[in-house]
Amino acid sequence: MIRYKISETLNKALENASPALNDIALDRVALADVLGRIKIERPKQKDHGDYAVNISPLSSLAKLGPPQIAQILEKELAHCVDLEASTIAGFVNFRINTLLMAQALLNTLTTKVPGKNDSLKSDTILLEYVSANPTGPLHIGHGRWAALGDSLVRIWRHCGATVTPEFYINNAGVQTFKIGYSIYLRAVEQILTANGMGIPDDMEAPPYPGDYVKELASQYLSQPKSKEDILALCEKHLQVFEGVLTSDDFQVFIQPHIEKISAFAVETFSAQQKALLETMGVHFEAWFREKEMLHDRGLVDEIVSRLKHDGFCYEQDGALWLQSSDFEDEKDRVLKKSDGSYTYLAPDVAYHHQKFSRADADEQPQYNRIINIWGADHHGYIIRMKAALTALGHLKDMDDPRFEVILGQLVNLIVDGEKERMGKRRKMLTLADVIDEVGVDATRFWMVSKSADTALDFDVDLAQAETHENPVYYAQYAHARCASILRNAVEPTPTEENPKPTPFISFEALDELSDSPSIEDLTPLFNVLEEGSEDSNAFEHLKSLILRLDAFEDSLKEAAKTSSPHIVARYALDLAADFHSFYNVCRILTDNSVITRARLALILSIKKTLAQALELLGVSAPDSM
RNA sequence: GCCUCAGUAGCUCAGUUGGAUAGAGCAACCGCCUUCUAAGCGGUCGGUCGCAGGUUCGAAUCCUGCCUGGGGUACCA
């Protein structure tokens, strides 16, 4: 609100001073462009004021040096009541008075949902993220996408966007077959062992070697008739070694059986993943099933033929190639292998085609932004996907903003001080293990407190050993402190000297203060200055707090615009720091009921804002710790 | 080789659409609990912003080259 006020004031001053500034206000378009580049920010040096505006961008339009422009503006701004302007070189600095601060605080108090705005009102977003293969448990890397994606969904919605979070279940293709086959091999092992027979040395190693496959195999065997199925498969399998059956014939024979086992695995893992995500507070509205939604409906065939028909494909070496090199890709990509099966790209193109084809009730495209979160290992994939989507006419060119990929750098799991490469195919700590050890709040906060384009080291031992030094507790503690103050205000703790203390404020009065505060409730806040009994820094801390609260909406808009939840994490920490500092120099509950009332209003606002910031990150805001 | 992300305090990272004297947390050291939660506060220490050029009134930020590390560079998914 304060930034808005400053920008309004500045615009007006420019308008009035226009004649002295080479008629700067006449060229509306140019001026608007320049004003868009002017930032209103908090200066690093406190003595420069509360807000600073660097007016250098104006100098080319006004044909004057920045210092002269500043001088002229300063004169113009001298009439301003609640803003005191001064200039140094090319900067116009503003100092705000207590009335404006009180208004800003009142504004944050009366806002039902802090930071709520409509900056993304016209955005309809389909965000696909996590989309882990249903062939095993989620690992730590998926945790990062889960935390990042879900926080983005919450932040975008807070800024007025319509968002559908979607999870793509890869329940078709080679990996699915491999997990089924792995379970079959493990089941055979278990049957052999149960019958007191050893496992032959030359027995095939399962494509997925993890222990969780063994668990799933025994789960599978506990189902009715499953043992008979496995034995039948095993018998055929032996015939291959005896030379009675060819390997190819065996493949044909086992295919449907393995598919059955695969389906079992996919459903089990998928449910497991979903449950863990829900535990983390990560909720998907849509679960898109590759097999049923694409393959069974012939959509993959359809899209490939369409690309072929439209002349974007050619055949070479028995394979079908997409001419992605026509669209900035360094080479062409195979859609259909020479053995007739599709590469991973083909169903994925079909999937994205489907995303773009979704329409609302008015036959209009349902989404104007289709966004994916992908790991950095999929980086090379972006261009070929864009190429296919451009060929299909969904994108007007390769830079079309309708399709975005948020590329997140990978997570290194650090165990015993050593990096462990993450991957599904070796024994490792799963995301579930990490959540168990570290907790949802700490994990989620950790995952989003760094920008997505930095590789993240997740040190399990550190997270376990130093949970109390984790930054998330700092923010949560501030919230708990606020809650505690409010509790004490209404119901003070009895002591030996005073077994029945008088409340500082009645429950009803606090309620009223929270629901309908007035500016008169707040102005006594600034009496700290006069009182002088507290630390002389109290006023500065108070000002920082109020300006921070006032800037919440701006931070959210920035986070939403740049898809950067870490801005919100940082905000929560900054607000917590401002509060902790203030708390230490200024007592909230005093004998003066008017001052107490005003300070409680401040606490209400801090608590509300902090809770909202944490909520947007999927982190709880406890009332006590 | 090419593409891409990163390199900022001992450690983990903000800041990068060019702006004032470079910012946190952790670690280390010194203080602060008879009073609202010390999971806190105040202070000290700590920097050639990877290196070298360039662009300009001004560069951690933009350009070029180089160095180091991560990821990618499949008829794998």
XYZ file of C-alpha atoms (C1' of nucleotides) in Angstrom:
702
model
C 0.000 0.000 0.000
C 2.831 2.400 0.859
C 4.628 1.662 -2.403
C 1.443 2.375 -4.256
C 1.051 5.638 -2.396
C 4.604 6.669 -3.233
C 4.218 5.805 -6.864
C 0.983 7.819 -7.049
C 2.645 10.772 -5.389
C 5.610 10.577 -7.704
C 3.431 10.401 -10.791
C 1.522 13.456 -9.718
C 4.721 15.348 -9.027
C 6.043 14.446 -12.463
C 2.838 15.679 -14.018
C 3.047 19.012 -12.209
C 6.728 19.463 -12.835
C 6.435 18.484 -16.475
C 7.115 21.985 -17.878
C 10.406 22.117 -16.050
C 11.286 18.641 -17.230
C 11.206 19.145 -20.973
C 7.454 18.406 -21.043
C 8.063 14.881 -19.979
C 4.383 14.157 -19.340
C 3.343 14.863 -22.920
C 4.669 11.609 -24.318
C 2.441 9.324 -22.280
C 3.684 6.086 -23.794
C 7.351 6.845 -23.284
C 6.717 8.068 -19.767
C 4.729 4.986 -18.813
C 7.529 2.829 -20.135
C 10.101 4.673 -18.059
C 7.926 4.635 -14.952
C 7.649 0.892 -15.299
C 11.405 0.676 -14.973
C 11.543 2.786 -11.850
C 11.718 0.745 -8.688
C 10.555 1.839 -5.259
C 12.717 0.017 -2.774
C 13.944 0.073 0.772
C 17.399 1.622 0.809
C 20.285 -0.282 2.321
C 21.286 2.786 4.310
C 18.707 3.608 6.943
C 19.607 7.293 7.046
C 18.675 7.600 3.396
C 15.049 7.279 4.353
C 12.352 4.634 4.390
C 11.925 4.243 0.669
C 14.172 5.221 -2.178
C 13.468 5.850 -5.814
C 16.258 5.955 -8.333
C 15.025 8.362 -10.981
C 17.947 7.934 -13.401
C 15.764 6.276 -16.071
C 13.952 9.604 -16.450
C 17.033 11.496 -17.486
C 16.985 10.580 -21.172
C 13.349 11.688 -21.520
C 13.761 14.871 -19.518
C 17.102 15.608 -21.157
C 18.479 16.531 -17.757
C 20.927 14.905 -15.389
C 19.459 12.778 -12.598
C 20.504 15.254 -9.841
C 18.669 18.154 -11.493
C 15.534 16.089 -11.972
C 15.691 15.075 -8.349
C 15.973 18.715 -7.289
C 12.942 19.705 -9.311
C 10.907 16.823 -7.987
C 11.935 17.580 -4.440
C 10.486 21.065 -4.725
C 7.290 19.662 -6.173
C 7.026 17.031 -3.431
C 7.439 19.561 -0.644
C 3.642 19.970 -0.377
C 3.131 16.337 0.379
C 1.635 15.703 3.803
C 2.501 12.190 4.879
C 5.645 11.701 2.828
C 8.797 13.675 3.366
C 10.986 13.713 0.298
C 14.670 14.490 0.054
C 17.216 13.926 -2.649
C 20.770 12.743 -2.913
C 22.274 12.625 -6.375
C 19.852 10.670 -8.577
C 17.741 9.397 -5.733
C 14.543 10.711 -4.303
C 14.188 9.413 -0.775
C 10.966 9.244 1.125
C 10.424 9.247 4.820
C 6.963 8.265 5.914
C 5.183 9.660 8.930
C 3.377 7.816 11.659
C -0.036 8.501 10.218
C 0.817 6.708 6.991
C 2.297 3.864 8.999
C -0.885 3.594 11.013
C -2.911 3.552 7.813
C -0.709 0.832 6.363
C -1.093 -1.264 9.488
C -4.822 -0.718 9.523
C -4.853 -1.891 5.954
C -3.070 -5.153 6.806
C -5.401 -5.677 9.767
C -8.612 -5.177 7.894
C -7.570 -7.361 4.984
C -9.313 -10.663 5.527
C -6.715 -12.710 3.706
C -3.266 -11.105 3.912
C -1.508 -10.558 0.630
C -4.452 -11.693 -1.466
C -4.416 -9.953 -4.833
C -5.474 -10.380 -8.425
C -2.195 -9.811 -10.242
C -2.601 -13.149 -12.063
C -6.343 -12.897 -12.445
C -6.315 -13.633 -16.164
C -4.043 -16.669 -15.847
C -5.449 -20.152 -16.203
C -2.622 -22.506 -15.433
C -2.169 -26.230 -15.854
C 0.809 -27.210 -13.746
C 2.177 -30.703 -14.093
C 4.768 -31.769 -11.565
C 6.285 -34.707 -9.707
C 4.874 -37.249 -12.207
C 7.138 -39.928 -10.780
C 7.116 -43.305 -12.473
C 4.876 -45.658 -10.520
C 7.677 -48.180 -10.311
C 8.953 -47.437 -6.840
C 8.789 -45.112 -3.882
C 9.297 -41.363 -4.233
C 12.830 -40.189 -3.600
C 14.227 -36.977 -2.222
C 14.301 -35.277 -5.632
C 10.551 -35.759 -6.027
C 10.242 -34.072 -2.653
C 11.742 -30.926 -4.090
C 9.323 -30.820 -7.018
C 6.421 -31.593 -4.702
C 7.288 -28.756 -2.327
C 8.103 -26.349 -5.127
C 5.058 -27.150 -7.246
C 2.545 -27.129 -4.442
C 3.846 -23.837 -3.067
C 3.593 -22.339 -6.540
C 0.011 -23.519 -6.852
C -0.848 -21.891 -3.543
C 0.966 -18.652 -4.366
C -0.509 -18.376 -7.847
C -4.006 -18.950 -6.505
C -3.361 -16.317 -3.874
C -2.608 -13.941 -6.735
C -5.878 -14.733 -8.411
C -4.852 -17.381 -10.941
C -6.915 -20.452 -11.737
C -4.635 -23.444 -11.352
C -5.013 -27.155 -11.976
C -2.200 -29.220 -10.453
C -1.776 -32.470 -12.349
C 0.201 -35.679 -11.920
C 1.031 -37.804 -14.955
C 1.011 -41.506 -14.207
C 3.375 -43.318 -16.508
C 1.583 -46.637 -16.452
C 2.564 -47.804 -19.911
C 5.837 -48.569 -21.571
C 9.098 -50.273 -20.873
C 9.589 -49.254 -17.239
C 6.197 -50.575 -16.322
C 7.020 -53.915 -17.856
C 10.372 -53.993 -16.092
C 8.898 -53.509 -12.652
C 6.396 -56.295 -13.297
C 9.166 -58.565 -14.504
C 11.281 -57.700 -11.472
C 8.449 -58.648 -9.169
C 8.002 -61.923 -11.027
C 11.700 -62.778 -10.535
C 11.561 -61.884 -6.843
C 8.420 -63.959 -6.429
C 10.165 -66.952 -7.961
C 13.018 -66.466 -5.509
C 10.617 -66.390 -2.610
C 8.832 -69.535 -3.730
C 12.144 -71.344 -4.131
C 13.332 -70.260 -0.705
C 10.028 -71.143 0.938
C 10.339 -74.668 -0.443
C 13.831 -75.004 0.937
C 15.463 -74.773 -2.453
C 18.400 -72.471 -3.016
C 18.409 -69.687 -5.570
C 20.446 -70.733 -8.588
C 23.638 -68.722 -9.099
C 22.853 -67.969 -12.705
C 19.381 -66.621 -11.951
C 18.628 -63.393 -13.774
C 19.045 -60.199 -11.778
C 15.828 -58.149 -11.759
C 15.940 -54.860 -13.687
C 14.789 -53.123 -10.506
C 17.038 -54.506 -7.757
C 15.654 -52.517 -4.800
C 14.420 -54.181 -1.645
C 11.010 -52.639 -2.076
C 10.553 -54.997 -5.035
C 10.930 -57.965 -2.696
C 8.279 -56.532 -0.409
C 5.943 -56.033 -3.281
C 6.600 -59.568 -4.514
C 5.501 -61.039 -1.209
C 2.458 -58.777 -1.216
C 1.643 -60.042 -4.657
C 2.079 -63.660 -3.625
C -0.348 -63.153 -0.765
C -3.087 -62.529 -3.310
C -5.337 -65.416 -4.337
C -4.134 -67.536 -7.266
C -1.056 -65.428 -7.754
C 1.292 -68.230 -6.705
C -0.139 -70.556 -9.363
C 0.391 -67.879 -11.996
C 4.000 -67.398 -11.015
C 4.620 -71.157 -11.029
C 3.114 -71.466 -14.491
C 5.377 -68.695 -15.719
C 8.341 -70.285 -14.050
C 7.685 -73.611 -15.743
C 7.674 -71.937 -19.143
C 10.764 -70.013 -18.173
C 12.628 -73.260 -17.453
C 11.704 -74.540 -20.911
C 13.788 -71.730 -22.343
C 16.843 -73.026 -20.533
C 16.027 -76.569 -21.612
C 15.874 -75.368 -25.178
C 12.240 -76.462 -25.601
C 11.031 -72.867 -26.001
C 12.668 -69.955 -27.770
C 13.250 -66.759 -25.894
C 10.952 -64.867 -28.246
C 8.095 -67.309 -27.780
C 8.554 -67.013 -24.049
C 8.312 -63.251 -24.275
C 5.012 -63.533 -26.096
C 3.751 -66.002 -23.513
C 4.638 -63.976 -20.443
C 3.570 -60.593 -21.772
C -0.031 -60.651 -20.514
C 0.972 -62.220 -17.225
C 3.599 -59.615 -16.522
C 1.153 -56.921 -17.484
C -1.112 -58.160 -14.747
C 1.690 -58.002 -12.215
C 2.706 -54.585 -13.528
C -0.799 -53.260 -13.084
C -0.707 -54.463 -9.499
C 2.633 -52.724 -8.953
C 1.504 -49.494 -10.585
C -1.633 -49.275 -8.481
C 0.231 -50.074 -5.288
C 3.038 -47.566 -5.867
C 0.702 -44.945 -7.155
C -1.477 -45.167 -4.068
C 1.632 -45.094 -1.906
C 2.952 -41.989 -3.660
C -0.404 -40.267 -3.438
C -0.640 -40.984 0.280
C 2.834 -39.606 0.943
C 2.122 -36.464 -1.075
C -1.091 -35.903 0.874
C 0.893 -36.280 4.084
C 3.102 -33.498 2.788
C 0.058 -31.365 2.109
C 0.573 -31.729 -1.627
C -2.708 -32.230 -3.387
C -3.284 -32.961 -7.057
C -6.601 -32.226 -8.669
C -5.959 -34.388 -11.684
C -4.247 -37.736 -12.135
C -3.616 -38.327 -15.801
C -3.166 -41.994 -16.689
C -0.971 -42.568 -19.705
C -2.341 -45.964 -20.641
C -6.070 -45.284 -20.326
C -6.055 -41.647 -21.459
C -3.590 -41.913 -24.328
C -2.796 -45.416 -25.569
C -6.214 -47.004 -25.072
C -7.848 -44.102 -26.880
C -5.406 -44.294 -29.760
C -4.240 -40.762 -29.159
C -0.563 -41.597 -29.557
C -1.166 -43.207 -32.966
C -3.343 -40.276 -33.943
C -0.783 -37.632 -33.068
C 2.071 -39.461 -34.729
C 0.050 -39.892 -37.917
C -0.926 -36.269 -37.825
C 2.703 -35.167 -37.572
C 3.508 -37.563 -40.378
C 0.613 -36.364 -42.506
C 1.570 -32.717 -41.985
C 5.063 -33.446 -43.225
C 7.020 -33.094 -40.014
C 8.273 -36.685 -40.066
C 10.332 -38.970 -42.243
C 11.422 -42.573 -42.153
C 15.043 -43.582 -41.949
C 16.774 -46.794 -40.858
C 13.351 -48.279 -40.243
C 12.480 -45.661 -37.670
C 10.134 -42.685 -37.815
C 11.837 -39.361 -37.120
C 10.418 -36.031 -36.042
C 12.038 -33.189 -37.951
C 12.738 -31.220 -34.796
C 15.863 -29.730 -36.341
C 13.510 -27.501 -38.330
C 12.655 -25.940 -34.966
C 16.015 -25.061 -33.436
C 16.745 -28.583 -32.201
C 20.292 -29.742 -32.910
C 19.088 -32.972 -34.471
C 15.962 -34.875 -35.375
C 14.350 -37.196 -32.848
C 12.942 -40.680 -33.155
C 9.224 -41.024 -32.475
C 8.822 -44.662 -33.453
C 11.687 -47.113 -33.175
C 12.593 -49.581 -35.883
C 11.029 -52.367 -33.810
C 7.713 -50.559 -34.137
C 7.451 -49.357 -30.559
C 7.245 -45.726 -29.550
C 9.991 -43.796 -27.832
C 9.156 -41.931 -24.634
C 8.742 -38.793 -26.699
C 5.712 -39.975 -28.672
C 3.225 -40.488 -25.822
C 4.559 -37.378 -24.160
C 3.848 -35.294 -27.236
C 0.383 -36.811 -27.338
C -0.061 -35.943 -23.674
C 0.921 -32.350 -24.237
C -1.274 -32.149 -27.292
C -4.097 -33.303 -25.041
C -3.245 -30.612 -22.491
C -3.506 -27.936 -25.158
C -6.739 -29.384 -26.518
C -8.705 -29.163 -23.292
C -11.547 -26.711 -23.606
C -13.952 -25.083 -21.206
C -17.727 -24.913 -21.487
C -17.478 -22.170 -24.114
C -15.158 -24.227 -26.288
C -12.334 -21.865 -25.399
C -8.932 -23.263 -24.471
C -9.105 -24.146 -20.805
C -5.580 -22.981 -20.022
C -3.529 -20.066 -21.242
C -0.394 -21.279 -19.499
C 0.778 -24.875 -19.615
C 3.635 -25.288 -17.178
C 5.794 -28.267 -16.235
C 8.325 -28.686 -13.496
C 11.127 -30.866 -14.770
C 14.430 -31.919 -13.280
C 17.578 -30.537 -14.879
C 18.250 -33.995 -16.310
C 15.338 -33.351 -18.702
C 16.792 -30.129 -19.933
C 17.532 -31.329 -23.461
C 13.938 -32.402 -23.716
C 12.424 -28.928 -23.716
C 13.385 -28.029 -27.253
C 12.058 -31.198 -28.827
C 8.773 -30.877 -26.940
C 8.420 -27.279 -28.067
C 9.310 -28.364 -31.583
C 6.541 -30.951 -31.611
C 4.015 -28.519 -30.117
C 4.945 -25.879 -32.675
C 4.604 -28.420 -35.474
C 1.153 -29.314 -34.146
C 0.235 -25.637 -34.180
C -0.215 -25.292 -30.424
C 2.634 -22.810 -30.166
C 3.067 -19.968 -32.614
C 6.828 -20.210 -32.291
C 9.526 -21.632 -30.054
C 9.296 -18.653 -27.689
C 5.544 -18.833 -27.228
C 4.943 -18.186 -23.502
C 1.935 -20.508 -23.404
C 4.290 -23.386 -22.683
C 6.838 -23.070 -19.904
C 9.165 -25.480 -18.228
C 10.453 -24.681 -14.771
C 13.748 -26.480 -14.676
C 14.817 -27.475 -11.191
C 18.371 -28.454 -10.420
C 18.820 -31.839 -8.830
C 19.058 -32.808 -5.205
C 22.066 -34.560 -3.746
C 21.386 -36.718 -0.773
C 24.223 -36.552 1.696
C 24.580 -39.566 3.960
C 27.468 -39.868 6.399
C 28.957 -36.761 4.869
C 29.154 -38.332 1.436
C 27.175 -37.525 -1.636
C 24.975 -40.281 -2.856
C 23.700 -40.032 -6.348
C 19.999 -40.219 -6.367
C 18.347 -42.779 -8.489
C 15.599 -45.254 -8.233
C 17.657 -48.236 -9.065
C 19.834 -48.547 -6.016
C 19.293 -48.804 -2.329
C 18.670 -45.381 -0.950
C 16.835 -43.213 1.484
C 13.334 -42.567 0.188
C 11.333 -39.398 0.582
C 9.148 -41.210 3.107
C 12.256 -41.948 5.197
C 13.298 -38.309 5.074
C 9.834 -37.086 6.058
C 9.874 -39.551 8.947
C 13.218 -38.282 10.168
C 12.959 -34.579 9.481
C 9.234 -33.893 9.415
C 7.000 -32.270 6.812
C 7.538 -28.662 7.890
C 11.313 -28.740 7.941
C 11.519 -30.723 4.701
C 9.150 -28.478 2.790
C 10.714 -25.288 4.064
C 14.203 -26.524 3.255
C 13.164 -27.538 -0.230
C 11.718 -24.154 -1.171
C 14.052 -21.841 0.674
C 16.584 -22.006 -2.120
C 15.944 -20.934 -5.679
C 15.137 -23.810 -8.033
C 18.160 -23.232 -10.177
C 20.673 -24.091 -7.510
C 21.611 -27.707 -6.977
C 20.491 -28.658 -3.507
C 22.418 -30.704 -0.988
C 20.142 -32.438 1.444
C 22.274 -33.544 4.343
C 20.251 -36.093 6.218
C 22.516 -36.186 9.247
C 22.497 -32.414 9.505
C 18.746 -32.240 9.158
C 18.368 -34.853 11.872
C 20.992 -33.525 14.258
C 20.153 -29.871 13.964
C 16.430 -29.742 13.636
C 16.235 -26.939 16.161
C 18.602 -24.832 14.157
C 16.572 -25.251 11.023
C 15.330 -21.839 9.856
C 11.740 -23.022 9.688
C 11.584 -23.123 13.478
C 12.638 -19.506 13.631
C 9.568 -18.443 11.687
C 7.275 -20.867 13.470
C 8.590 -19.712 16.834
C 7.679 -16.136 16.017
C 4.142 -17.274 15.302
C 3.965 -19.277 18.513
C 5.202 -16.236 20.438
C 2.438 -14.080 18.979
C -0.134 -16.702 19.894
C 1.268 -16.876 23.395
C 1.074 -13.113 23.851
C -2.535 -13.099 22.730
C -3.317 -15.926 25.168
C -1.692 -14.036 28.013
C -3.495 -10.862 27.117
C -6.881 -12.458 27.555
C -5.940 -14.864 30.321
C -2.734 -13.964 32.178
C -0.860 -16.749 33.938
C -1.564 -16.683 37.683
C 1.431 -16.194 39.966
C 1.880 -16.647 43.719
C 1.548 -12.933 44.467
C -1.295 -12.535 42.040
C -3.383 -15.692 41.864
C -6.191 -13.989 39.936
C -4.592 -11.488 37.537
C -6.786 -9.079 35.586
C -6.825 -9.667 31.840
C -5.054 -7.014 29.763
C -7.959 -7.054 27.389
C -11.255 -8.869 27.376
C -11.854 -11.661 24.907
C -14.616 -9.636 23.284
C -12.484 -6.518 22.987
C -9.690 -8.496 21.352
C -12.182 -9.981 18.953
C -13.486 -6.567 18.093
C -9.982 -5.240 17.621
C -9.289 -8.094 15.233
C -12.557 -7.716 13.317
C -13.005 -3.971 13.081
C -10.002 -1.962 14.183
C -9.953 1.790 13.744
C -7.100 4.166 13.118
C -7.494 5.501 16.669
C -6.762 2.027 18.002
C -3.414 2.097 16.265
C -1.983 5.569 16.674
C -0.987 5.005 20.330
C 1.592 2.560 18.946
C 3.889 5.434 18.241
C 3.880 6.600 21.810
C 6.995 4.511 22.387
C 8.857 7.521 21.170
C 7.411 9.762 23.855
C 7.540 7.175 26.566
C 11.252 6.786 26.094
C 11.388 4.159 28.816
C 12.079 1.410 26.325
C 15.056 1.028 24.085
C 15.469 3.961 21.711
C 15.576 1.487 18.818
C 12.004 0.504 19.451
C 10.632 2.993 16.990
C 12.964 1.840 14.215
C 12.021 -1.778 14.866
C 8.363 -0.836 14.863
C 8.732 0.944 11.554
C 10.561 -2.006 9.978
C 7.798 -4.289 11.137
C 5.010 -2.191 9.732
C 6.783 -1.679 6.419
C 7.449 -5.418 6.235
C 3.813 -6.254 6.873
C 2.839 -3.703 4.268
C 5.189 -5.286 1.708
C 3.714 -8.783 1.965
C 1.513 -8.376 -1.069
C 4.407 -7.046 -3.132
C 6.545 -10.033 -2.155
C 3.809 -12.448 -3.153
C 3.329 -10.775 -6.511
C 7.039 -11.007 -7.150
C 7.109 -14.656 -6.088
C 4.137 -15.427 -8.323
C 5.518 -13.555 -11.306
C 8.930 -15.162 -11.165
C 7.668 -18.575 -10.004
C 9.924 -18.310 -6.975
C 8.487 -19.596 -3.705
C 11.827 -18.951 -2.026
C 10.867 -15.269 -1.961
C 7.994 -16.181 0.361
C 10.272 -18.302 2.541
C 12.640 -15.397 2.824
C 9.782 -13.060 3.617
C 8.626 -15.273 6.482
C 12.123 -15.268 7.951
C 12.485 -11.506 7.570
C 9.137 -10.829 9.200
C 9.997 -13.210 12.024
C 13.313 -11.414 12.516
C 11.632 -8.008 12.613
C 9.168 -9.279 15.163
C 11.745 -10.968 17.394
C 13.769 -7.749 17.467
C 10.773 -5.627 18.310
C 9.631 -8.079 20.960
C 12.943 -7.729 22.715
C 12.812 -3.953 23.029
C 9.121 -3.374 23.492
C 6.754 -4.995 25.899
C 3.340 -5.693 24.435
C 1.266 -6.205 27.578
C 1.525 -3.075 29.715
C -0.480 -1.313 32.402
C -1.599 1.266 29.865
C -4.649 -0.275 28.257
C -4.654 2.071 25.267
C -1.043 1.281 24.351
C -1.556 -2.404 25.020
C -4.537 -2.411 22.716
C -2.525 -0.813 19.912
C 0.364 -3.230 20.324
C -1.980 -6.175 20.379
C -3.347 -4.999 17.055
C 0.187 -5.148 15.724
C 0.622 -8.683 17.089
C -2.633 -9.744 15.461
C -1.401 -8.509 12.132
C 1.996 -10.198 12.454
C 0.452 -13.490 13.461
C -2.029 -13.408 10.613
C 0.589 -12.526 8.021
C 3.105 -15.064 9.265
C 0.481 -17.799 9.291
C -0.451 -16.885 5.736
C 3.140 -16.930 4.505
C 3.744 -20.340 6.064
C 0.452 -21.630 4.735
C 1.537 -20.708 1.219
C 4.601 -22.877 1.725
C 2.592 -25.750 3.160
C 4.235 -25.302 6.539
C 2.205 -25.330 9.743
C 1.967 -22.298 12.024
C 1.821 -23.717 15.568
C 0.287 -21.758 18.453
C 2.851 -23.145 20.838
C 6.218 -24.827 20.574
C 33.051 -30.349 -28.459
C 28.064 -28.304 -27.966
C 23.737 -26.935 -24.684
C 22.463 -25.625 -19.653
C 22.630 -24.281 -14.209
C 25.892 -22.650 -10.717
C 30.696 -20.289 -8.566
C 29.260 -14.143 -3.345
C 32.007 -14.544 4.420
C 34.791 -20.960 7.236
C 29.673 -23.621 5.755
C 24.464 -23.179 3.409
C 22.521 -19.509 0.480
C 19.817 -14.373 -0.787
C 20.801 -10.253 -3.878
C 21.556 -10.701 -10.737
C 15.307 -6.719 -15.518
C 22.861 -2.019 -14.104
C 22.496 2.057 -8.943
C 24.134 4.731 -2.759
C 29.197 1.974 1.970
C 27.864 -6.117 -0.205
C 23.116 -9.239 2.839
C 21.000 -13.224 6.002
C 21.261 -17.961 8.667
C 24.749 -21.506 10.684
C 29.696 -21.915 12.881
C 33.327 -18.928 16.255
C 33.805 -15.135 20.162
C 31.512 -11.360 23.905
C 27.134 -9.787 26.417
C 21.421 -10.203 27.799
C 16.403 -14.568 31.358
C 12.740 -12.030 39.263
C 8.484 -9.381 34.182
C 4.451 -11.355 27.431
C 8.051 -18.512 24.987
C 16.280 -17.494 25.513
C 13.838 -22.512 19.578
C 14.998 -15.359 21.283
C 17.830 -10.459 21.241
C 22.289 -7.158 20.928
C 27.389 -7.008 19.528
C 32.316 -8.777 17.444
C 34.863 -11.529 13.777
C 34.485 -12.769 8.799
C 34.409 -10.515 1.304
C 40.088 -9.631 -4.711
C 31.217 -11.180 -5.470
C 35.809 -17.757 -9.744
C 39.799 -15.159 -13.196
C 40.887 -11.544 -17.155
C 39.288 -7.989 -20.392
C 35.191 -4.825 -22.276
C 30.568 -1.647 -22.325
C 29.434 3.639 -18.989
C 28.455 8.615 -15.011
C 28.088 3.783 -12.355
C 28.981 -3.590 -12.853
C 28.143 -9.073 -8.056
C 24.381 -7.790 -11.998
C 25.240 -6.677 -19.088
C 29.023 -8.505 -23.265
C 33.504 -11.597 -24.681
C 37.150 -15.152 -23.377
C 38.986 -18.525 -19.805
C 38.905 -21.743 -15.098
C 36.079 -25.037 -11.655
C 31.713 -27.992 -10.303
C 26.497 -30.145 -11.364
C 23.159 -31.787 -15.315
C 22.268 -32.980 -20.448
C 24.042 -34.324 -25.167
C 20.282 -42.469 -26.926
C 15.959 -46.059 -31.874
C 16.460 -45.265 -22.128
C 12.411 -43.512 -19.588
